[in-house]
Coordinates of C-alpha atoms and ligand atoms in Angstrom, one line a residue:
X1 CA -36.3 29.0 123.0
X2 CA -38.3 31.7 121.3
X3 CA -37.2 35.3 121.5
X4 CA -40.9 36.2 121.7
X5 CA -40.5 39.0 119.1
X6 CA -43.4 37.8 117.0
X7 CA -45.7 37.2 120.0
X8 CA -48.2 34.4 119.6
X9 CA -48.2 34.3 115.8
X10 CA -47.9 30.7 114.8
X11 CA -46.7 29.0 111.7
X12 CA -48.6 30.3 108.6
X13 CA -50.8 27.6 107.1
X14 CA -52.5 27.3 103.8
X15 CA -56.3 27.8 104.3
X16 CA -57.4 28.3 100.6
X17 CA -58.8 31.2 98.6
X18 CA -61.9 31.7 100.8
X19 CA -59.9 32.3 104.0
X20 CA -60.1 35.8 105.5
X21 CA -57.4 35.0 108.1
X22 CA -54.6 37.6 107.5
X23 CA -52.1 35.1 108.9
X24 CA -52.9 32.4 106.4
X25 CA -51.9 31.6 102.8
X26 CA -54.8 31.6 100.4
X27 CA -52.8 30.6 97.3
X28 CA -49.5 29.1 98.6
X29 CA -49.8 25.4 99.4
X30 CA -46.2 24.3 99.2
X31 CA -47.2 20.7 98.3
X32 CA -49.6 21.6 95.5
X33 CA -48.5 20.0 92.3
X34 CA -48.2 22.4 89.4
X35 CA -46.9 21.2 86.0
X36 CA -45.8 18.0 87.8
X37 CA -43.7 19.8 90.5
X38 CA -44.4 21.0 94.0
X39 CA -45.2 24.7 94.3
X40 CA -42.4 25.1 96.9
X41 CA -39.9 23.7 94.4
X42 CA -41.1 26.0 91.6
X43 CA -41.0 29.2 93.6
X44 CA -38.0 28.5 95.9
X45 CA -38.8 31.5 98.2
X46 CA -36.1 33.3 100.1
X47 CA -36.4 36.0 102.8
X48 CA -33.6 38.6 102.8
X49 CA -31.8 39.5 105.9
X50 CA -31.0 43.1 105.1
X51 CA -34.3 44.9 104.6
X52 CA -36.2 42.9 107.3
X53 CA -33.6 43.0 110.0
X54 CA -31.1 45.8 109.3
X55 CA -32.9 48.7 107.6
X56 CA -33.9 51.1 110.3
X57 CA -36.8 52.8 108.4
X58 CA -34.8 55.8 107.2
X59 CA -35.6 57.9 104.2
X60 CA -33.8 60.9 102.6
X61 CA -35.6 63.3 105.0
X62 CA -36.0 61.2 108.1
X63 CA -34.1 58.9 110.4
X64 CA -34.8 55.6 112.1
X65 CA -38.5 54.7 112.7
X66 CA -38.0 51.0 113.7
X67 CA -36.9 50.1 117.1
X68 CA -35.5 46.6 117.3
X69 CA -33.8 44.9 120.2
X70 CA -30.9 43.8 118.0
X71 CA -30.0 47.2 116.7
X72 CA -26.5 47.4 118.2
X73 CA -23.0 46.7 116.8
X74 CA -22.2 43.7 119.0
X75 CA -21.9 40.0 118.4
X76 CA -24.5 39.5 121.0
X77 CA -27.0 41.6 119.1
X78 CA -26.0 39.8 115.9
X79 CA -26.9 36.5 117.5
X80 CA -30.3 37.8 118.7
X81 CA -30.9 39.0 115.2
X82 CA -30.1 35.6 113.8
X83 CA -32.6 34.0 116.3
X84 CA -35.4 36.4 115.3
X85 CA -34.6 36.0 111.6
X86 CA -34.9 32.3 111.7
X87 CA -38.1 32.7 113.7
X88 CA -39.5 34.7 110.8
X89 CA -38.2 32.2 108.2
X90 CA -39.8 29.3 110.1
X91 CA -43.1 31.1 110.7
X92 CA -43.4 31.7 107.0
X93 CA -42.3 28.2 106.1
X94 CA -39.9 29.4 103.4
X95 CA -37.1 27.1 102.3
X96 CA -34.4 29.7 101.9
X97 CA -32.8 33.0 103.1
X98 CA -30.1 35.4 101.8
X99 CA -27.6 37.7 103.4
X100 CA -24.7 40.1 103.0
X101 CA -21.7 39.8 105.3
X102 CA -22.5 43.2 106.8
X103 CA -26.1 42.1 107.6
X104 CA -25.0 39.2 109.9
X105 CA -22.0 40.5 111.8
X106 CA -20.7 43.8 113.1
X107 CA -17.7 45.1 111.1
X108 CA -14.4 44.6 112.8
X109 CA -11.5 47.1 113.2
X110 CA -9.6 45.1 110.5
X111 CA -10.6 42.8 107.7
X112 CA -9.2 39.9 109.6
X113 CA -11.5 40.7 112.6
X114 CA -14.5 41.1 110.3
X115 CA -13.8 37.7 108.8
X116 CA -13.4 36.0 112.2
X117 CA -16.7 37.5 113.2
X118 CA -18.3 36.3 110.0
X119 CA -17.2 32.7 110.7
X120 CA -18.3 33.1 114.3
X121 CA -21.8 34.1 113.3
X122 CA -21.8 31.4 110.6
X123 CA -21.6 28.9 113.5
X124 CA -24.9 30.3 114.7
X125 CA -26.4 30.3 111.2
X126 CA -25.2 26.8 110.6
X127 CA -26.8 25.5 113.8
X128 CA -30.1 27.3 113.0
X129 CA -30.1 25.9 109.4
X130 CA -29.5 22.4 110.8
X131 CA -32.4 22.8 113.3
X132 CA -34.9 24.3 110.9
X133 CA -33.9 22.7 107.6
X134 CA -33.8 26.3 106.1
X135 CA -31.2 26.7 103.4
X136 CA -29.1 29.5 102.0
X137 CA -30.2 30.6 98.5
X138 CA -27.3 33.0 98.2
X139 CA -24.6 34.9 100.0
X140 CA -23.1 38.2 99.0
X141 CA -20.7 40.9 100.2
X142 CA -21.7 44.4 101.0
X143 CA -19.2 46.4 98.9
X144 CA -21.1 49.6 98.9
X145 CA -22.0 50.9 102.5
X146 CA -18.6 51.5 104.0
X147 CA -17.0 54.8 103.0
X148 CA -13.9 53.0 101.7
X149 CA -16.2 52.0 98.7
X150 CA -17.5 55.4 97.9
X151 CA -15.6 55.5 94.6
X152 CA -16.3 51.8 93.9
X153 CA -15.1 48.4 94.9
X154 CA -13.7 46.6 91.9
X155 CA -13.8 49.8 89.9
X156 CA -12.1 52.0 92.5
X157 CA -9.3 54.2 91.2
X158 CA -7.2 52.9 94.1
X159 CA -5.9 49.3 93.6
X160 CA -5.8 48.8 97.4
X161 CA -9.5 49.1 97.6
X162 CA -9.9 46.6 94.7
X163 CA -7.7 44.2 96.7
X164 CA -9.7 44.8 99.9
X165 CA -13.0 44.1 98.0
X166 CA -11.5 41.0 96.4
X167 CA -10.4 39.7 99.9
X168 CA -13.8 40.4 101.2
X169 CA -15.5 38.5 98.4
X170 CA -13.2 35.6 99.0
X171 CA -14.3 35.4 102.6
X172 CA -18.0 35.7 101.7
X173 CA -17.7 33.0 99.1
X174 CA -16.0 30.8 101.7
X175 CA -18.8 31.3 104.2
X176 CA -21.5 30.8 101.4
X177 CA -19.8 27.6 100.5
X178 CA -19.5 26.5 104.1
X179 CA -23.3 27.1 104.6
X180 CA -24.2 25.2 101.4
X181 CA -25.3 28.3 99.6
X182 CA -26.7 27.6 96.1
X183 CA -25.6 30.8 94.5
X184 CA -23.2 33.7 95.1
X185 CA -24.5 37.2 94.1
X186 CA -22.6 40.3 93.0
X187 CA -24.5 43.5 93.0
X188 CA -22.2 46.4 92.0
X189 CA -23.9 49.4 93.7
X190 CA -20.8 51.5 93.5
X191 CA -19.5 49.9 90.3
X192 CA -20.1 52.9 88.1
X193 CA -19.4 56.6 88.2
X194 CA -20.7 59.9 89.6
X195 CA -19.1 62.1 87.0
X196 CA -17.2 61.3 83.8
X197 CA -15.0 64.3 84.6
X198 CA -13.0 62.1 87.0
X199 CA -13.5 58.7 85.5
X200 CA -11.5 56.5 83.2
X201 CA -14.3 54.2 81.9
X202 CA -12.1 51.9 79.9
X203 CA -9.8 51.3 82.9
X204 CA -12.8 50.7 85.3
X205 CA -14.4 48.2 82.9
X206 CA -11.1 46.3 82.7
X207 CA -10.9 46.3 86.5
X208 CA -14.4 44.9 86.8
X209 CA -13.7 42.2 84.2
X210 CA -10.6 41.2 86.1
X211 CA -12.4 41.1 89.4
X212 CA -15.1 38.8 88.0
X213 CA -12.5 36.6 86.4
X214 CA -10.7 36.3 89.8
X215 CA -14.0 35.2 91.4
X216 CA -14.9 32.7 88.7
X217 CA -11.4 31.3 88.8
X218 CA -11.6 31.0 92.7
X219 CA -15.0 29.3 92.4
X220 CA -13.5 26.5 90.3
X221 CA -10.4 26.1 92.6
X222 CA -12.4 26.2 95.8
X223 CA -14.9 23.7 94.7
X224 CA -17.9 26.0 95.2
X225 CA -20.7 24.3 93.3
X226 CA -23.1 27.3 93.3
X227 CA -23.9 29.7 90.5
X228 CA -22.2 33.1 90.3
X229 CA -24.9 35.7 89.7
X230 CA -24.6 39.4 88.7
X231 CA -27.5 41.6 89.7
X232 CA -28.1 44.4 87.1
X233 CA -29.2 47.8 88.1
X234 CA -28.9 51.0 86.0
X235 CA -28.2 53.6 88.7
X236 CA -28.7 54.4 92.4
X237 CA -26.5 54.7 94.3
X238 CA -24.2 55.8 91.5
X239 CA -25.3 58.0 88.7
X240 CA -24.5 55.2 86.2
X241 CA -23.8 51.6 87.0
X242 CA -21.9 49.4 84.6
X243 CA -24.3 46.4 85.2
X244 CA -27.1 48.5 83.7
X245 CA -29.5 45.8 82.6
X246 CA -29.5 42.2 81.3
X247 CA -28.4 43.1 77.8
X248 CA -25.5 45.3 79.0
X249 CA -24.3 42.6 81.4
X250 CA -24.4 40.0 78.6
X251 CA -22.1 42.2 76.5
X252 CA -19.8 42.7 79.4
X253 CA -19.6 38.9 80.2
X254 CA -18.9 38.2 76.5
X255 CA -16.2 40.7 76.3
X256 CA -14.4 39.3 79.4
X257 CA -15.0 35.7 78.5
X258 CA -17.5 34.9 81.2
X259 CA -20.8 34.4 79.4
X260 CA -20.7 30.6 80.2
X261 CA -19.7 31.2 83.8
X262 CA -22.0 33.8 85.2
X263 CA -25.8 34.2 85.2
X264 CA -28.2 36.9 86.3
X265 CA -30.1 37.7 89.4
X266 CA -32.9 40.0 88.1
X267 CA -34.9 42.4 90.2
X268 CA -38.3 43.8 89.2
X269 CA -37.5 47.3 90.6
X270 CA -34.1 47.5 88.8
X271 CA -35.9 46.5 85.5
X272 CA -38.3 49.5 86.0
X273 CA -35.4 51.8 86.8
X274 CA -33.7 50.7 83.6
X275 CA -36.8 51.7 81.6
X276 CA -37.9 48.1 81.0
X277 CA -40.6 45.8 82.3
X278 CA -39.5 42.9 84.5
X279 CA -40.7 40.4 81.9
X280 CA -38.4 42.1 79.4
X281 CA -35.4 41.5 81.5
X282 CA -36.4 37.9 82.2
X283 CA -37.0 37.3 78.5
X284 CA -33.7 38.9 77.5
X285 CA -31.7 36.8 80.0
X286 CA -33.5 33.6 78.9
X287 CA -32.9 34.4 75.2
X288 CA -29.2 34.9 76.0
X289 CA -28.9 31.8 78.2
X290 CA -28.0 33.7 81.4
X291 CA -31.2 33.6 83.4
X292 CA -30.5 32.6 87.1
X293 CA -32.6 34.0 89.9
X294 CA -34.9 36.8 90.9
X295 CA -35.4 39.5 93.5
X296 CA -39.2 39.8 93.6
X297 CA -39.9 43.3 94.8
X298 CA -41.5 46.1 93.0
X299 CA -40.9 49.8 92.5
X300 CA -43.4 52.6 92.8
X301 CA -44.1 53.8 89.3
X302 CA -44.3 57.4 90.4
X303 CA -41.2 57.8 92.4
X304 CA -38.4 56.9 89.9
X305 CA -36.6 55.5 92.9
X306 CA -35.7 52.0 94.1
X307 CA -38.5 51.7 96.7
X308 CA -38.2 47.9 97.2
X309 CA -41.8 47.2 98.0
X310 CA -43.4 43.8 98.5
X311 CA -45.0 42.5 95.3
X312 CA -48.8 42.9 95.1
X313 CA -49.8 42.9 91.4
X314 CA -51.0 39.5 90.3
X315 CA -50.9 40.3 86.6
X316 CA -47.3 41.6 86.7
X317 CA -46.2 38.6 88.8
X318 CA -47.9 36.2 86.5
X319 CA -46.2 37.6 83.4
X320 CA -42.8 37.4 85.2
X321 CA -43.3 33.7 86.1
X322 CA -44.6 33.0 82.6
X323 CA -41.2 34.0 81.3
X324 CA -39.5 32.0 84.0
X325 CA -41.5 28.9 83.3
X326 CA -40.8 29.3 79.5
X327 CA -37.1 29.5 80.4
X328 CA -37.4 26.1 82.2
X329 CA -37.9 27.5 85.7
X330 CA -35.3 27.9 88.4
X331 CA -32.3 25.6 88.7
X332 CA -30.1 27.0 91.5
X333 CA -32.0 30.2 91.6
X334 CA -35.2 31.2 93.4
X335 CA -37.6 34.0 94.4
X336 CA -35.9 36.3 96.9
X337 CA -37.9 39.1 98.5
X338 CA -35.5 42.0 98.4
X339 CA -38.3 44.0 99.9
X340 CA -38.7 46.3 102.8
X341 CA -41.7 47.4 104.9
X342 CA -42.9 51.0 104.5
X343 CA -41.3 53.0 107.3
X344 CA -44.6 53.5 109.2
X345 CA -45.1 49.7 109.4
X346 CA -43.7 49.5 112.9
X347 CA -45.2 46.3 114.3
X348 CA -43.4 43.0 114.3
X349 CA -46.5 41.4 112.7
X350 CA -46.1 43.8 109.7
X351 CA -43.0 41.9 108.8
X352 CA -45.0 38.7 108.8
X353 CA -48.0 40.1 106.9
X354 CA -45.8 41.7 104.2
X355 CA -44.2 38.3 103.4
X356 CA -47.5 36.4 103.6
X357 CA -49.0 38.7 101.0
X358 CA -45.9 38.6 98.8
X359 CA -45.7 34.8 98.9
X360 CA -49.4 34.5 98.1
X361 CA -49.3 36.8 95.2
X362 CA -46.3 34.9 93.8
X363 CA -48.1 31.6 94.2
X364 CA -51.2 33.0 92.5
X365 CA -49.1 34.4 89.6
X366 CA -47.1 31.2 89.2
X367 CA -50.3 29.1 89.1
X368 CA -51.8 31.4 86.5
X369 CA -48.6 31.3 84.4
X370 CA -48.5 27.5 84.7
X371 CA -52.0 27.2 83.4
X372 CA -51.2 29.5 80.4
X373 CA -48.2 27.2 79.7
X374 CA -50.3 24.1 80.0
X375 CA -53.1 25.3 77.8
X376 CA -50.6 26.8 75.3
X377 CA -52.8 29.8 75.6
X378 CA -50.1 32.1 74.1
X379 CA -47.5 29.8 72.8
X380 CA -49.8 28.3 70.1
X381 CA -50.3 31.7 68.6
X382 CA -46.6 32.6 68.9
X383 CA -45.8 29.2 67.2
X384 CA -48.2 30.0 64.4
X385 CA -46.8 33.5 64.0
X386 CA -43.3 32.2 63.3
X387 CA -44.4 29.1 61.3
X388 CA -43.0 30.5 58.1
X389 CA -39.5 30.2 59.5
X390 CA -39.8 26.4 59.5
X391 CA -40.0 26.4 55.7
X392 CA -37.0 25.1 53.7
X393 CA -36.0 28.4 52.2
X394 CA -36.3 30.3 55.5
X395 CA -34.2 27.7 57.3
X396 CA -31.5 28.0 54.6
X397 CA -31.5 31.8 55.2
X398 CA -31.2 31.4 58.9
X399 CA -28.5 28.8 58.6
X400 CA -26.4 31.2 56.6
X401 CA -26.7 29.2 53.4
X402 CA -28.0 32.2 51.3
X403 CA -26.2 35.4 50.2
X404 CA -27.9 38.7 50.0
X405 CA -27.8 38.5 46.2
X406 CA -29.5 35.0 46.3
X407 CA -32.2 36.3 48.6
X408 CA -32.7 39.3 46.3
X409 CA -33.0 37.1 43.2
X410 CA -35.5 34.9 44.9
X411 CA -37.7 37.8 46.0
X412 CA -37.8 39.5 42.6
X413 CA -39.1 36.3 41.1
X414 CA -42.2 36.3 43.3
X415 CA -45.6 36.8 41.6
X416 CA -47.3 38.3 44.7
X417 CA -46.1 40.7 47.3
X418 CA -46.0 39.4 51.0
X419 CA -48.9 40.6 53.1
X420 CA -48.8 41.7 56.7
X421 CA -50.8 39.8 59.4
X422 CA -52.4 41.0 62.6
X423 CA -50.2 40.8 65.8
X424 CA -53.3 40.1 67.9
X425 CA -52.1 42.1 70.8
X426 CA -55.5 42.9 72.3
X427 CA -56.7 39.3 71.8
X428 CA -53.6 38.1 73.8
X429 CA -54.0 40.7 76.5
X430 CA -57.6 39.5 77.0
X431 CA -56.3 35.9 77.4
X432 CA -54.0 37.1 80.2
X433 CA -56.8 38.6 82.2
X434 CA -58.7 35.4 81.9
X435 CA -55.9 33.5 83.6
X436 CA -55.2 36.0 86.3
Ligands
XUL501 C1 -29.9 46.9 95.8 C2 -30.1 45.4 95.8 C3 -29.2 44.6 96.7 C4 -28.9 43.3 96.1 C5 -27.9 42.5 97.0 O1 -30.8 47.6 95.0 O2 -31.0 45.0 95.1 O3 -29.9 44.5 97.9 O4 -30.0 42.5 95.9 O5 -26.7 43.3 97.2
CO502 CO1 -31.8 43.0 94.9

């Protein structure tokens, strides 16, 4: 039985690019074949529980703006929330959703009570998943909201907090596994410092390395088949977070022997906060072999803050999916909208419209990117740019078969100096605008 929250809005259908119906997809036809694969299977959309159903519309100067019938700390409210959440997922026709433990159940007086409640609500989620066919892209633990985590979870100076966080993650991994989750995400919002004056950085990094090793070890023993993902973010809430960006996390994983075990969940807004573009983060992860999944929301370029807005820039989105397609596309990962409404968007239909637009811009971007891949629009030029490295001498250098002295002797024997070639940047940028 419907909760009636979304009124008479029916299932969103694909109507094609000429449709002016705001409740229709213009670019997202899940069954459309792109590069031999259904669009739905390329994009693997997920709706997040937290911003859509938990966030009350607060900002640093103002309180709650949203009024939702499930805003209460009871199991009854949690069940109503689950019903409405699955109504949104079904309306949109997305294949996946994601949640934190704290999103789906009210916190108990003890960890044991919290875990019992988590499994209780998982019964509801399991039944809904069974009825709708909607799957869990990833589960995660909220190790940042409660005051016990104010000085970190894994990186807390107090080992009891480390242990509490570890036990919480175990419970969340168990529930994720039970619900057939395809990934488990770790975002370390408090894993960093506020001031170096009270921080032992070497100690905290070792704690974080141990924590992650415990998780990977448990994954293998518990039989969880999903991927463990770290979500980098440079700062906010802490002044500095250890999982700063893709390159930093790679160095961390290498140091603690986890580079073959853990991949990345990359978020557009976090890339911007780190001073990168999203495509830079995607390309870095792909080059290092740790690309996993994405949170496809965007930041405001003026605010310098994690504004978590729904994506709306087709060129940016196309460039992101171009990197993802080059990396071979998603395996267990997908496109999660870690995005929230603006706080003035009060109406239930705003929640639907925000996702419709985001889904459509992603479909449009992916299709443009796929066409660029298909036409080798950029790759033929990139291939030609590096052609010299396929030569015999260059291959020998790359394979470590030449010493510095040998290379020097070789170069001094040349009759002509090497000449620079154009990088063709504007030509390539013009190609992008042709596809988008
Ligand atoms: C915070 C953020 C989180 C993670 C999951 O910036 O992105 O919502 O995606 O904890
Ligand atoms: Co995120």
